[in-house]
Coordinates of C-alpha atoms (C1' of nucleotides) in Angstrom, one line a residue:
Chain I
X3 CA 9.4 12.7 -2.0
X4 CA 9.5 16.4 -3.1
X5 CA 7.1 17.5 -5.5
X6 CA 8.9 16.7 -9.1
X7 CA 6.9 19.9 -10.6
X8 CA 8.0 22.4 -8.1
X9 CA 11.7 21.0 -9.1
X10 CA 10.5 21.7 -12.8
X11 CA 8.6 24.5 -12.7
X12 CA 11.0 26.6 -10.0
X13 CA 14.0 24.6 -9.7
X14 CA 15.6 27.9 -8.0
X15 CA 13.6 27.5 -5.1
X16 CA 14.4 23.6 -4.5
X17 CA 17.9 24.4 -5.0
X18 CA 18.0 27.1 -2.3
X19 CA 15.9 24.8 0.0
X20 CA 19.1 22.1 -0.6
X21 CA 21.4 24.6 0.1
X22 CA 20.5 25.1 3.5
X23 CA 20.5 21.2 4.3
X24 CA 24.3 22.3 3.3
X25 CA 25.4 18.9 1.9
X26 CA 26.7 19.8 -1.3
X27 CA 25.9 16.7 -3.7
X28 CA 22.2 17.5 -3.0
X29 CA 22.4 20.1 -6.3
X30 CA 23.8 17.6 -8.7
X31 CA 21.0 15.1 -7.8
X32 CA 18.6 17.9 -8.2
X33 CA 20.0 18.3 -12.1
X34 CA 20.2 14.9 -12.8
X35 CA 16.4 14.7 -12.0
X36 CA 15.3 17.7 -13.8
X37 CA 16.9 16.1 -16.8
X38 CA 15.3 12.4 -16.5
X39 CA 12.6 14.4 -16.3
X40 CA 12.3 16.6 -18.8
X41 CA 13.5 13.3 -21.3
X42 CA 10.5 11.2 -19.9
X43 CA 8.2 14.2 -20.4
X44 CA 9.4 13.8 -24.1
X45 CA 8.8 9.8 -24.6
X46 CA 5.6 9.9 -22.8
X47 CA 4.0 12.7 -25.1
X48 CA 5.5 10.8 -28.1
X49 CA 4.1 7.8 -27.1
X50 CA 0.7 9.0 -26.1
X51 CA 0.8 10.3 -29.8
X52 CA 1.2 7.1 -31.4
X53 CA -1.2 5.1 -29.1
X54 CA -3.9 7.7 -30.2
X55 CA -3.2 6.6 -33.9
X56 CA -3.7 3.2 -33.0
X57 CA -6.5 3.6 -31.3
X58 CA -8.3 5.2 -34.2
X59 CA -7.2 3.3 -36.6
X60 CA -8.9 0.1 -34.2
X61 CA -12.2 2.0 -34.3
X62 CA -12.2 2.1 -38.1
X63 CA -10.9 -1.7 -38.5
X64 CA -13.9 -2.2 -36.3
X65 CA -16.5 -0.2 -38.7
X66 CA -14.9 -1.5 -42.0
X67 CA -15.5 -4.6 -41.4
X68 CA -18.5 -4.4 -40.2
X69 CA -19.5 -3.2 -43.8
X70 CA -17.8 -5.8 -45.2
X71 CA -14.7 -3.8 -46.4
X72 CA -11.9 -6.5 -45.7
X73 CA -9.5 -5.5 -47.6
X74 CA -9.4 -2.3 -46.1
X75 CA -9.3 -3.6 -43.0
X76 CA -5.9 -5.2 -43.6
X77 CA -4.4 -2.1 -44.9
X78 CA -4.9 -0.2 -41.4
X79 CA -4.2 -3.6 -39.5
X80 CA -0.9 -3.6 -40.6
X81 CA -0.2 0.0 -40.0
X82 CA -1.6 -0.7 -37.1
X83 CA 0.6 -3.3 -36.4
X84 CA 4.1 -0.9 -36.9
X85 CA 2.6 1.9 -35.0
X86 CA 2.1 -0.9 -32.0
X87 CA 5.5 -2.0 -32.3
X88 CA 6.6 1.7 -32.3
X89 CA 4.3 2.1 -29.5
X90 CA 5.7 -0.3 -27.2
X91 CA 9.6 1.0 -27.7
X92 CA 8.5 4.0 -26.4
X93 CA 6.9 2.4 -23.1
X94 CA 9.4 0.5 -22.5
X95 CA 11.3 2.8 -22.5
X96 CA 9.2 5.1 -20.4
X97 CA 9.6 2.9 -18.1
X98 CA 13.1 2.5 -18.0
X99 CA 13.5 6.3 -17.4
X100 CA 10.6 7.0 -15.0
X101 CA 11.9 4.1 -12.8
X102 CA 15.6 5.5 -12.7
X103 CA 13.8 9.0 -12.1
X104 CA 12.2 7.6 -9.2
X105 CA 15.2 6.6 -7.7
X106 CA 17.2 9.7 -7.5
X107 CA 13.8 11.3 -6.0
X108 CA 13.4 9.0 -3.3
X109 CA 17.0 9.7 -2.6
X110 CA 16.1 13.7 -2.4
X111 CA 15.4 14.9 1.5
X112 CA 12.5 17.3 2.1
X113 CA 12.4 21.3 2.0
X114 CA 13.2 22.6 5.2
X115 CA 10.6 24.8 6.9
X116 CA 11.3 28.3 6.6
X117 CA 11.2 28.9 10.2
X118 CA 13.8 25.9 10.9
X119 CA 16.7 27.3 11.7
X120 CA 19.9 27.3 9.4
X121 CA 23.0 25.2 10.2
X122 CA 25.7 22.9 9.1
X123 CA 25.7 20.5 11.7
X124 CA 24.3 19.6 15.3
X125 CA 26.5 22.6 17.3
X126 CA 24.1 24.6 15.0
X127 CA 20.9 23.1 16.9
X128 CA 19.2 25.6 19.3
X129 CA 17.4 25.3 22.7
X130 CA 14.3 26.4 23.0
X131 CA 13.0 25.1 26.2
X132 CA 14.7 24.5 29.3
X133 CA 16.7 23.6 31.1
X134 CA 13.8 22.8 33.1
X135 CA 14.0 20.7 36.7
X136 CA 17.7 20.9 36.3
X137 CA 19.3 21.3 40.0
X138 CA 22.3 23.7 40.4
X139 CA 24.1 20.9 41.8
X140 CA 23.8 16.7 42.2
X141 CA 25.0 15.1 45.3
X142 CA 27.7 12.4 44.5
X143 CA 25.3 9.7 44.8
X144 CA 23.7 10.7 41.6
X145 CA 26.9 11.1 40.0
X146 CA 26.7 7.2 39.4
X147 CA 26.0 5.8 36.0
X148 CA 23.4 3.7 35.7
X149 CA 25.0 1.0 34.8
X150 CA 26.8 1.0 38.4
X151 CA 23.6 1.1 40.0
X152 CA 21.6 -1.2 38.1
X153 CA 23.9 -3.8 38.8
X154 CA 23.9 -3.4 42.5
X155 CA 20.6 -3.6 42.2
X156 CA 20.1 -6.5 40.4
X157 CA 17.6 -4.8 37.7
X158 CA 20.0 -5.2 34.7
X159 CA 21.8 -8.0 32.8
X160 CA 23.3 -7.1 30.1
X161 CA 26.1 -9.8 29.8
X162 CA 23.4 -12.5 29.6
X163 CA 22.0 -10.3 27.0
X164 CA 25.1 -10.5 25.1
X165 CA 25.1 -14.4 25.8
X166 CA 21.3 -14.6 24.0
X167 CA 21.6 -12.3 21.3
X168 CA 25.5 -11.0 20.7
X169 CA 26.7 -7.0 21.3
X170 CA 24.3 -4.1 21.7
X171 CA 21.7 -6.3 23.5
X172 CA 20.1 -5.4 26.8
X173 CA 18.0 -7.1 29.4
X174 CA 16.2 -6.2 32.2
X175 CA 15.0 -7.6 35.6
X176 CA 12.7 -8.0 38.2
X177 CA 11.8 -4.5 38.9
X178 CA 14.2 -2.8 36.3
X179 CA 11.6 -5.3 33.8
X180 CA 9.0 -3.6 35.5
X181 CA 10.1 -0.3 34.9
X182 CA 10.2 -0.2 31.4
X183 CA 6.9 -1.7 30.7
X184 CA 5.4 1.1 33.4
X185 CA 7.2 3.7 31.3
X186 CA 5.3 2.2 27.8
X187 CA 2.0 2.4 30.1
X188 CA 2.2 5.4 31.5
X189 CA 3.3 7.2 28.2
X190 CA 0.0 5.1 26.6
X191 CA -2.4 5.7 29.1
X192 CA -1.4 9.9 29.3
X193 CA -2.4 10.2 25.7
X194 CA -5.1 7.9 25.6
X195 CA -7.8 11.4 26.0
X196 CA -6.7 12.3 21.6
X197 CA -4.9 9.7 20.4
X198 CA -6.3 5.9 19.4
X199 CA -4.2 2.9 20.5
X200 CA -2.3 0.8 18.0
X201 CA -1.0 -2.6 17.9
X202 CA 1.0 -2.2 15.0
X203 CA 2.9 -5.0 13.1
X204 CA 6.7 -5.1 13.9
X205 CA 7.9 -6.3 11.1
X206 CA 6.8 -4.6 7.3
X207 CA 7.5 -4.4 3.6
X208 CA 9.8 -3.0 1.7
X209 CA 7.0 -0.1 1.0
X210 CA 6.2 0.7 4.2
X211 CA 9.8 1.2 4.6
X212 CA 10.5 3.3 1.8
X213 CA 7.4 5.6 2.8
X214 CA 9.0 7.0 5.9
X215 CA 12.2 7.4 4.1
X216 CA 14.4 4.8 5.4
X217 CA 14.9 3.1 2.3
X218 CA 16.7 2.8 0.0
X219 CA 19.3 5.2 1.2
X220 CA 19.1 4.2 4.7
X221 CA 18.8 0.1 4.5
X222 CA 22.2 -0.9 6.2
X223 CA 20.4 0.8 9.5
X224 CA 17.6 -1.6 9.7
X225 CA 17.5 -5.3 10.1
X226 CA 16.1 -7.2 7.7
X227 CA 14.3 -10.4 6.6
X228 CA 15.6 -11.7 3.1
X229 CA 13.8 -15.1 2.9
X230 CA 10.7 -13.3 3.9
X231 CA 11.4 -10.1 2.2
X232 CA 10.5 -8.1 5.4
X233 CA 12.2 -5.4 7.9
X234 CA 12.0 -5.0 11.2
X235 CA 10.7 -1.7 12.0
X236 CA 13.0 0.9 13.8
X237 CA 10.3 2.8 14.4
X238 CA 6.0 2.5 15.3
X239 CA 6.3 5.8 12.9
X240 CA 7.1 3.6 10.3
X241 CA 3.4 1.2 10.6
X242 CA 1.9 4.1 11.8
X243 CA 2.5 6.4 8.7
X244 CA 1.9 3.6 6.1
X245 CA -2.0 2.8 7.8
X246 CA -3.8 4.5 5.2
X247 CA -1.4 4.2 2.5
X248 CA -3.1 4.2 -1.1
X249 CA -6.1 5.6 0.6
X250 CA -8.0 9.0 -0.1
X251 CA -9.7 10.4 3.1
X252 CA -12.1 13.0 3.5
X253 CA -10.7 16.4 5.1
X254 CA -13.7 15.9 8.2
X255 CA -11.5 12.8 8.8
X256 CA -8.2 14.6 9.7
X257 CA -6.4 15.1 11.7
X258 CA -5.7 11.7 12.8
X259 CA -4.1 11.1 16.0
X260 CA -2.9 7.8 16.6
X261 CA 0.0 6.0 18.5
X262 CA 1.3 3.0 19.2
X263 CA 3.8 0.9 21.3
X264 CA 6.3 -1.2 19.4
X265 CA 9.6 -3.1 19.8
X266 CA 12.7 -0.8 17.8
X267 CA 15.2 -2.6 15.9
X268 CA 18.6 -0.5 15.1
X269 CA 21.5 -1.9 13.5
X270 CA 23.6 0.8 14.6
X271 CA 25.7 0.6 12.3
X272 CA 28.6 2.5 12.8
X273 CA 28.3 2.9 16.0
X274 CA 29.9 -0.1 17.2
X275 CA 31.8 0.5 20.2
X276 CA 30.0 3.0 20.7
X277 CA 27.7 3.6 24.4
X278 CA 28.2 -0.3 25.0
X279 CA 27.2 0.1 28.6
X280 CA 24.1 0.3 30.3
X281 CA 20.6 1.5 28.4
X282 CA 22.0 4.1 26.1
X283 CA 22.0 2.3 22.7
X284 CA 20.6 -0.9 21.9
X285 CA 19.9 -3.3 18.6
X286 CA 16.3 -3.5 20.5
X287 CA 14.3 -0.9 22.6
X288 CA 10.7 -0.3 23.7
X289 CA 9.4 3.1 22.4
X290 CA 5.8 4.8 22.7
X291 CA 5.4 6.7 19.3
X292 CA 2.6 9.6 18.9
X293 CA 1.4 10.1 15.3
X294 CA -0.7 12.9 13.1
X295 CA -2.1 12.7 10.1
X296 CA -3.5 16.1 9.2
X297 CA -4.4 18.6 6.4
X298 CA -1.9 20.9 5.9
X299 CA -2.8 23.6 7.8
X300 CA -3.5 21.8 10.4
X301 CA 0.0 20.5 10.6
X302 CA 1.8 23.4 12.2
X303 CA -0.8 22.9 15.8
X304 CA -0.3 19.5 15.5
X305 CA 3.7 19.6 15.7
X306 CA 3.1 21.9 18.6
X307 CA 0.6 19.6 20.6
X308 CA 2.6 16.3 19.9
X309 CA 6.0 18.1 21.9
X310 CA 3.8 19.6 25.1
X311 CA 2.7 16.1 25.0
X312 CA 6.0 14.9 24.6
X313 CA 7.3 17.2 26.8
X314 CA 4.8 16.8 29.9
X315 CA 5.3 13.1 29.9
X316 CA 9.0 13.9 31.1
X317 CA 8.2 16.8 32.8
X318 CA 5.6 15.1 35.3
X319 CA 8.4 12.5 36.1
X320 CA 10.7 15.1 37.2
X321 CA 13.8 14.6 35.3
X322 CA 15.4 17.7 34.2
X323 CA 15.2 18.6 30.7
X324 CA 15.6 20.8 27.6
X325 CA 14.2 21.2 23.7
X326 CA 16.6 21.4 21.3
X327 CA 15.5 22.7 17.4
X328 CA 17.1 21.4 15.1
X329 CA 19.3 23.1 12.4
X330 CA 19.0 22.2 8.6
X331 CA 22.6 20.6 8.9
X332 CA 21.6 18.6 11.1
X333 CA 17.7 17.3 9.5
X334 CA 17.3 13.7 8.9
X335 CA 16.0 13.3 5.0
X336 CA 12.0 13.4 5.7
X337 CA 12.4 16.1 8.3
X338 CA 9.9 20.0 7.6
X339 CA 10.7 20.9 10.8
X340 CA 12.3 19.0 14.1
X341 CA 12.4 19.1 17.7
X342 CA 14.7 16.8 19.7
X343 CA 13.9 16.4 24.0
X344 CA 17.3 16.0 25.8
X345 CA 17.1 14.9 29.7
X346 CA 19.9 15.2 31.7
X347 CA 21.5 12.3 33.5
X348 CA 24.0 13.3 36.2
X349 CA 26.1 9.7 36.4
X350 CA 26.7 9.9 32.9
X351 CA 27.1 13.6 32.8
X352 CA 25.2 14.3 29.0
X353 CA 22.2 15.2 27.7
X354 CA 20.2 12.1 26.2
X355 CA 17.8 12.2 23.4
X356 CA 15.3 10.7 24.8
X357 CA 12.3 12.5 22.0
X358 CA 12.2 13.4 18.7
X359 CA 9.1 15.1 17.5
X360 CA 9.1 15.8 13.7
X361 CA 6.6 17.4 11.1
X362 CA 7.1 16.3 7.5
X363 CA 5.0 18.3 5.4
X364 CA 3.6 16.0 3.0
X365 CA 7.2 14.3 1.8
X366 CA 6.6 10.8 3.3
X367 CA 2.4 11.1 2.3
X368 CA 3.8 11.4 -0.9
X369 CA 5.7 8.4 -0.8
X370 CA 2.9 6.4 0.9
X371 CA 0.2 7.7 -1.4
X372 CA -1.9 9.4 1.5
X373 CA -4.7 11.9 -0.4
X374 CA -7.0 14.2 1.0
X375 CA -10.4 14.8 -0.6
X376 CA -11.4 18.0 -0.1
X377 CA -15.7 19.0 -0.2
X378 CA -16.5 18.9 -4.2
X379 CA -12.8 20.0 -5.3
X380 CA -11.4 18.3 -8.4
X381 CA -8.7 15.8 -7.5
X382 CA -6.9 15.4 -4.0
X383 CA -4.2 16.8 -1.6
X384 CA -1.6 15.0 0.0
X385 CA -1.9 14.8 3.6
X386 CA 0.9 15.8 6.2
X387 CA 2.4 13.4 9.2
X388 CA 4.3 14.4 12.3
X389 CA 5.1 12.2 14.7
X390 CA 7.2 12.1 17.8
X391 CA 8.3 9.7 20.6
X392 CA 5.9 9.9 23.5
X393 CA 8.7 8.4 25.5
X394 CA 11.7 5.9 24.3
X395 CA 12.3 3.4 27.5
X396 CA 15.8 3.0 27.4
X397 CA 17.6 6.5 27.8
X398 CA 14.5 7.5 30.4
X399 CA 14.6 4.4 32.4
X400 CA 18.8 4.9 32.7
X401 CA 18.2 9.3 33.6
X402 CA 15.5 7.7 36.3
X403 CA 18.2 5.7 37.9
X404 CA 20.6 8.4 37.5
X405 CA 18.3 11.7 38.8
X406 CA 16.8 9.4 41.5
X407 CA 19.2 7.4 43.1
X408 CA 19.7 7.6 46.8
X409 CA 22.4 7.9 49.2
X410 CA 21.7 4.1 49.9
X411 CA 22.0 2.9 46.3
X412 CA 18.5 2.6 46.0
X413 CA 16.2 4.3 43.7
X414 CA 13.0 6.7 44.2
X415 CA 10.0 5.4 41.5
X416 CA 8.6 8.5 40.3
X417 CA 5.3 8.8 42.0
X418 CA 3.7 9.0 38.1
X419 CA 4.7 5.9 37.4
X420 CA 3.9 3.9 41.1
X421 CA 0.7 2.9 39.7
X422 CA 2.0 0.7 37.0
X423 CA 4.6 -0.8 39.4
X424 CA 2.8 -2.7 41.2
X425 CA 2.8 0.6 44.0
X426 CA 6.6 0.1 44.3
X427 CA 8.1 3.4 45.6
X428 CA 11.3 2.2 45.3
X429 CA 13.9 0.1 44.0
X430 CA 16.3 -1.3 46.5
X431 CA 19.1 -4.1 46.9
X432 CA 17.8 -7.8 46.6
Chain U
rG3 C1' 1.9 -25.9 2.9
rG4 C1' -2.5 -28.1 -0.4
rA5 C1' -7.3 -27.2 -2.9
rA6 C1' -11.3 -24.2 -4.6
rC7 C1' -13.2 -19.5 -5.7
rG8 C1' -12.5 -14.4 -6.0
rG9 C1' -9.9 -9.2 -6.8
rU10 C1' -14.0 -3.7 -11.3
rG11 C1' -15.4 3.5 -9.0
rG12 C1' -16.2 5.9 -1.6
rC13 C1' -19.0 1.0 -0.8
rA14 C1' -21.9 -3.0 -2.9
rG15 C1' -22.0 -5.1 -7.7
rA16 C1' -23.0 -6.1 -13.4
rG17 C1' -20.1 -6.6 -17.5
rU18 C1' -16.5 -12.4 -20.6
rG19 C1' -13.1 -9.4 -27.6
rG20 C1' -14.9 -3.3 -30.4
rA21 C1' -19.6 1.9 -29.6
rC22 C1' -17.0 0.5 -21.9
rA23 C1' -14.4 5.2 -17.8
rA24 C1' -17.6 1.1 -17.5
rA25 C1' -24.9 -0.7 -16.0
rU26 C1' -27.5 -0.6 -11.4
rG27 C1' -28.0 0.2 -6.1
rC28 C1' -26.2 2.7 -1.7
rA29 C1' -23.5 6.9 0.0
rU30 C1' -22.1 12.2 -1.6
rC31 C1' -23.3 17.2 -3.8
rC32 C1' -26.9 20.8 -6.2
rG33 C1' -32.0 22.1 -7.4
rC34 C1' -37.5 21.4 -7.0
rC35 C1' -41.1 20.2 -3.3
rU36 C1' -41.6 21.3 2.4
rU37 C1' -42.4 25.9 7.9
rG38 C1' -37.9 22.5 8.4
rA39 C1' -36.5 17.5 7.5
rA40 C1' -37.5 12.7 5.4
rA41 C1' -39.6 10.6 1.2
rG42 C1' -40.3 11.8 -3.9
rC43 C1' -38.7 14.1 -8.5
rG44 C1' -34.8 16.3 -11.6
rG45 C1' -29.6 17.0 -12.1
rA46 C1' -24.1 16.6 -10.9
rA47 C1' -20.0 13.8 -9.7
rG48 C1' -13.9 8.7 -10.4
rG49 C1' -8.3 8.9 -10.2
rC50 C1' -3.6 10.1 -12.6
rC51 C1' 0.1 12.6 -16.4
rC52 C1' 0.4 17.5 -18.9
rA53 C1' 0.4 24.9 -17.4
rA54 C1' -3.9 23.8 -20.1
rA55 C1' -6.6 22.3 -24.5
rA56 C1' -6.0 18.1 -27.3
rG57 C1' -4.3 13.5 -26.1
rG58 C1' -3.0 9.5 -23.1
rC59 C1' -3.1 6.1 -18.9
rC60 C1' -5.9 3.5 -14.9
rC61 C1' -10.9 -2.7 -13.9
rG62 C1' -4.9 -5.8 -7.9
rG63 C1' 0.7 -5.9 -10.1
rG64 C1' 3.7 -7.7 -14.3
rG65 C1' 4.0 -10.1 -19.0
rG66 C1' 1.6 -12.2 -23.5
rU67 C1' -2.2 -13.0 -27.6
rU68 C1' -4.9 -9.3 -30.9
rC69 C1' -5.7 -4.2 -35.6
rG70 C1' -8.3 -3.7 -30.8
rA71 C1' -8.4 -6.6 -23.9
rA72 C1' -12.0 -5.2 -17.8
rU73 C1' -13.2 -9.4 -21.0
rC74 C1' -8.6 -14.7 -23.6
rC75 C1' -3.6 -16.9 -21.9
rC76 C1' 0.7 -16.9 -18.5
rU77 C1' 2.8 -15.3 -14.0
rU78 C1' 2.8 -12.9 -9.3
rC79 C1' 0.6 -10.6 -5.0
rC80 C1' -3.6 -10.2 -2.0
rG81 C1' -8.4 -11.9 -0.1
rU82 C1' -12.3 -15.7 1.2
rU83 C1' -13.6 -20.8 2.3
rC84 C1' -12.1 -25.9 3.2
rC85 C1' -7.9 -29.1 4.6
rG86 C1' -3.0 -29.5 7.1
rC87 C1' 0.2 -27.3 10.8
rC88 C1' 0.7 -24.0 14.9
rA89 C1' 1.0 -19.7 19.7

RNA sequence: GGAACGGUGGCAGAGUGGACAAAUGCAUCCGCCUUGAAAGCGGAAGGCCCAAAAGGCCCGGGGGUUCGAAUCCCUUCCGUUCCGCCA
């Protein structure tokens, strides 16, 4: 959530902020909340007023018939009584207008970063790094999709998949199984030196969902519970940022580094029919998320450390890849500032996201109630979260098998991840 | 799923219809004392709305009773214990 009294008190610079997101319904949303606003602003001082009176005139009650005064007593009762009547219009309707405010600001994206740069869409993004380990040519044998090779090799099986679970389902085998659970330890065990460990829960409330910003614009893209009233998370980032939600932490706490393992559930909704082969898009996926929570000024570090860390994960395996910055156009709604990782795969022949590492000023602490305490300062500070994918299994595991494949169809483990593979260097025909 | 008991400030915990934003203890901060610290003594200090003052709100959430609710009633969520079931 933006900050409802920087709307109010310069609405000019909110506006320009949503101008650069350039989706152009943003500004009458913007209006429609400065006026809810400004009415509730009205009720609540109105109703504060007459609550006061009725306060007071409890106090005397109380004193007059202490001295015996009953008769006066019923006098202010009943005033009482219409003021308390009055009283409770007013609340209620409060409430009615603060909980329609509420929704058009949990519907309003974040303030871009001043440094993020401008654009209407994703041809607006902007590499910043790279390409790194990118050949100046790939043999045909790597011009295979993975797909191809997987299934010569036995390692995937994703029309059993489909039997289990329906479209958009993958499975993996024998040592393609093994393979993506050495990719979740290897990303684990490489951060382990800053960041604590977390088991999270996979499947959360409706709050925990709203507080990253999913819902309620965004619910046809997750799965959900009904009978249970729970979600599935798409995301650890969503567990992860909702851990001290409601809390107030000292500033020596922060920053917090934490990250976590977790299962992703995706609808994909419109996007059926879309990458239907092989790893590239999936209902489920393994993912290793990295999260920060931080004072502000120790945000802008933070979104820096979390993509080298990102970034030397899929560097040390040797895949060929470049940073991308994303534009304003292109920003999802929580997003201060944003940083995808693409690595090539040559048998496909595209660039795959494979990383997203984000900084969110304090838009989703907001939303999850995160506060700061600062030494002996009156009241508290929201914190700020960033996060980023230490490494998503599915689109890494498919570049392995596309950058490593061998004239023989067989496939070279990168040596980072032999350990965790049982010392497999390679993964050959059955 | 059933039963019982609970949910109050950073934590622990008192308060069962009015003077209660709420005792007390621990923790925190400032001062005195001390070479320094501890102990001791004195003092400060909850969150939120509003530019702020005034004012209002906050004792898990919601609703009700009442002139007035932390306190009574209903409901819901969460926790603990016991029973049942279960990886």
């Amino acid at each position: 959530m933006i900050d409802i009294r920087l709307l109010r008190n310069a609405p000019e610079v909110v506006r320009a902020a949503m101008d650069r997101r350039a989706k152009p319904d943003l500004i009458a949303q913007l209006d429609h909340a400065l006026r809810l606003d400004a009415r509730l602003r009205d009720i609540v001082v109105e109703r504060d007023e007459v609550r006061h009176q009725v306060n007071n005139i409890s106090k005397q009650v109380g004193s007059l018939r202490e001295a015996g005064d009953t008769t006066g007593a019923e006098v202010l009762m009943a005033q009482s009584r219409d003021l308390g009547t009055r009283a409770a219009g007013l609340a209620a309707e409060s409430v009615e207008v603060e909980s329609a405010l509420r929704e058009v600001m949990l519907c309003i994206p974040n303030l871009p970063h001043a440094d993020a740069p401008d654009g209407t869409s994703d041809r607006d993004n902007r590499v910043v790094v790279g390409p790194n380990n990118l050949p100046t040519s790939f043999p045909t044998h790597r011009r295979v999709p993975h797909w191809e090779t997987a299934e010569q090799l036995g390692i995937l099986d994703n029309e059993r998949a489909v039997k289990i679970s329906g479209a958009m389902f993958t499975m993996q085998r024998g040592l393609g199984a093994t393979l993506a659970r050495a990719l979740c330890q290897y990303a684990l065990d490489a951060n382990v030196d800053a960041f604590e460990e977390i088991r999270p829960p996979s499947l959360v409330t409706t709050a925990t969902l709203t507080a990253t910003g999913q819902l309620p614009k965004f619910a046809d893209d997750a799965y959900s519970i009904e009978r249970d009233d729970l979600w599935c998370i798409p995301t650890a980032e969503v567990p992860l940022t909702s851990i001290y939600a409601g809390e107030v932490l000292r500033e020596d706490e922060l920053p917090k580094r934490l990250m976590a393992y977790s299962p992703c559930y995706r609808r994909e909704a419109g996007s059926a029919g879309r990458d239907t082969r092989g790893m590239l898009r999936g209902h489920e996926f393994d993912k290793v998320e990295i999260f920060a929570l931080a004072l502000p000024e120790q945000a802008p570090e933070l979104l820096v450390e979390l993509r080298d860390r990102a970034e030397r994960l899929i560097s040390a395996l040797g895949l060929p890849y470049r940073i991308i910055e994303i534009c304003t156009g292109d920003f999802g709604q929580s997003h201060h500032r944003s940083f995808d990782l693409e690595v090539y795969a040559p048998g496909c022949d595209t660039w795959l996201e494979v990383s997203s590492v984000s900084w969110f000023s304090d838009y989703q602490a907001r939303r999850a109630d995160i506060r700061v305490k600062r030494g002996m300062q009156k009241g508290t500070d929201f914190a700020h979260t960033l996060n980023g994918s230490a490494l998503a299994v599915p689109r890494v595991w498919a570049a392995i098998l596309e950058n490593f494949r061998e004239e023989d169809g067989s496939v070279t483990v990168p040596s980072v991840l032999r350990p965790y593979m049982r010392g497999a260097e390679r993964i050959t025909r059955p």
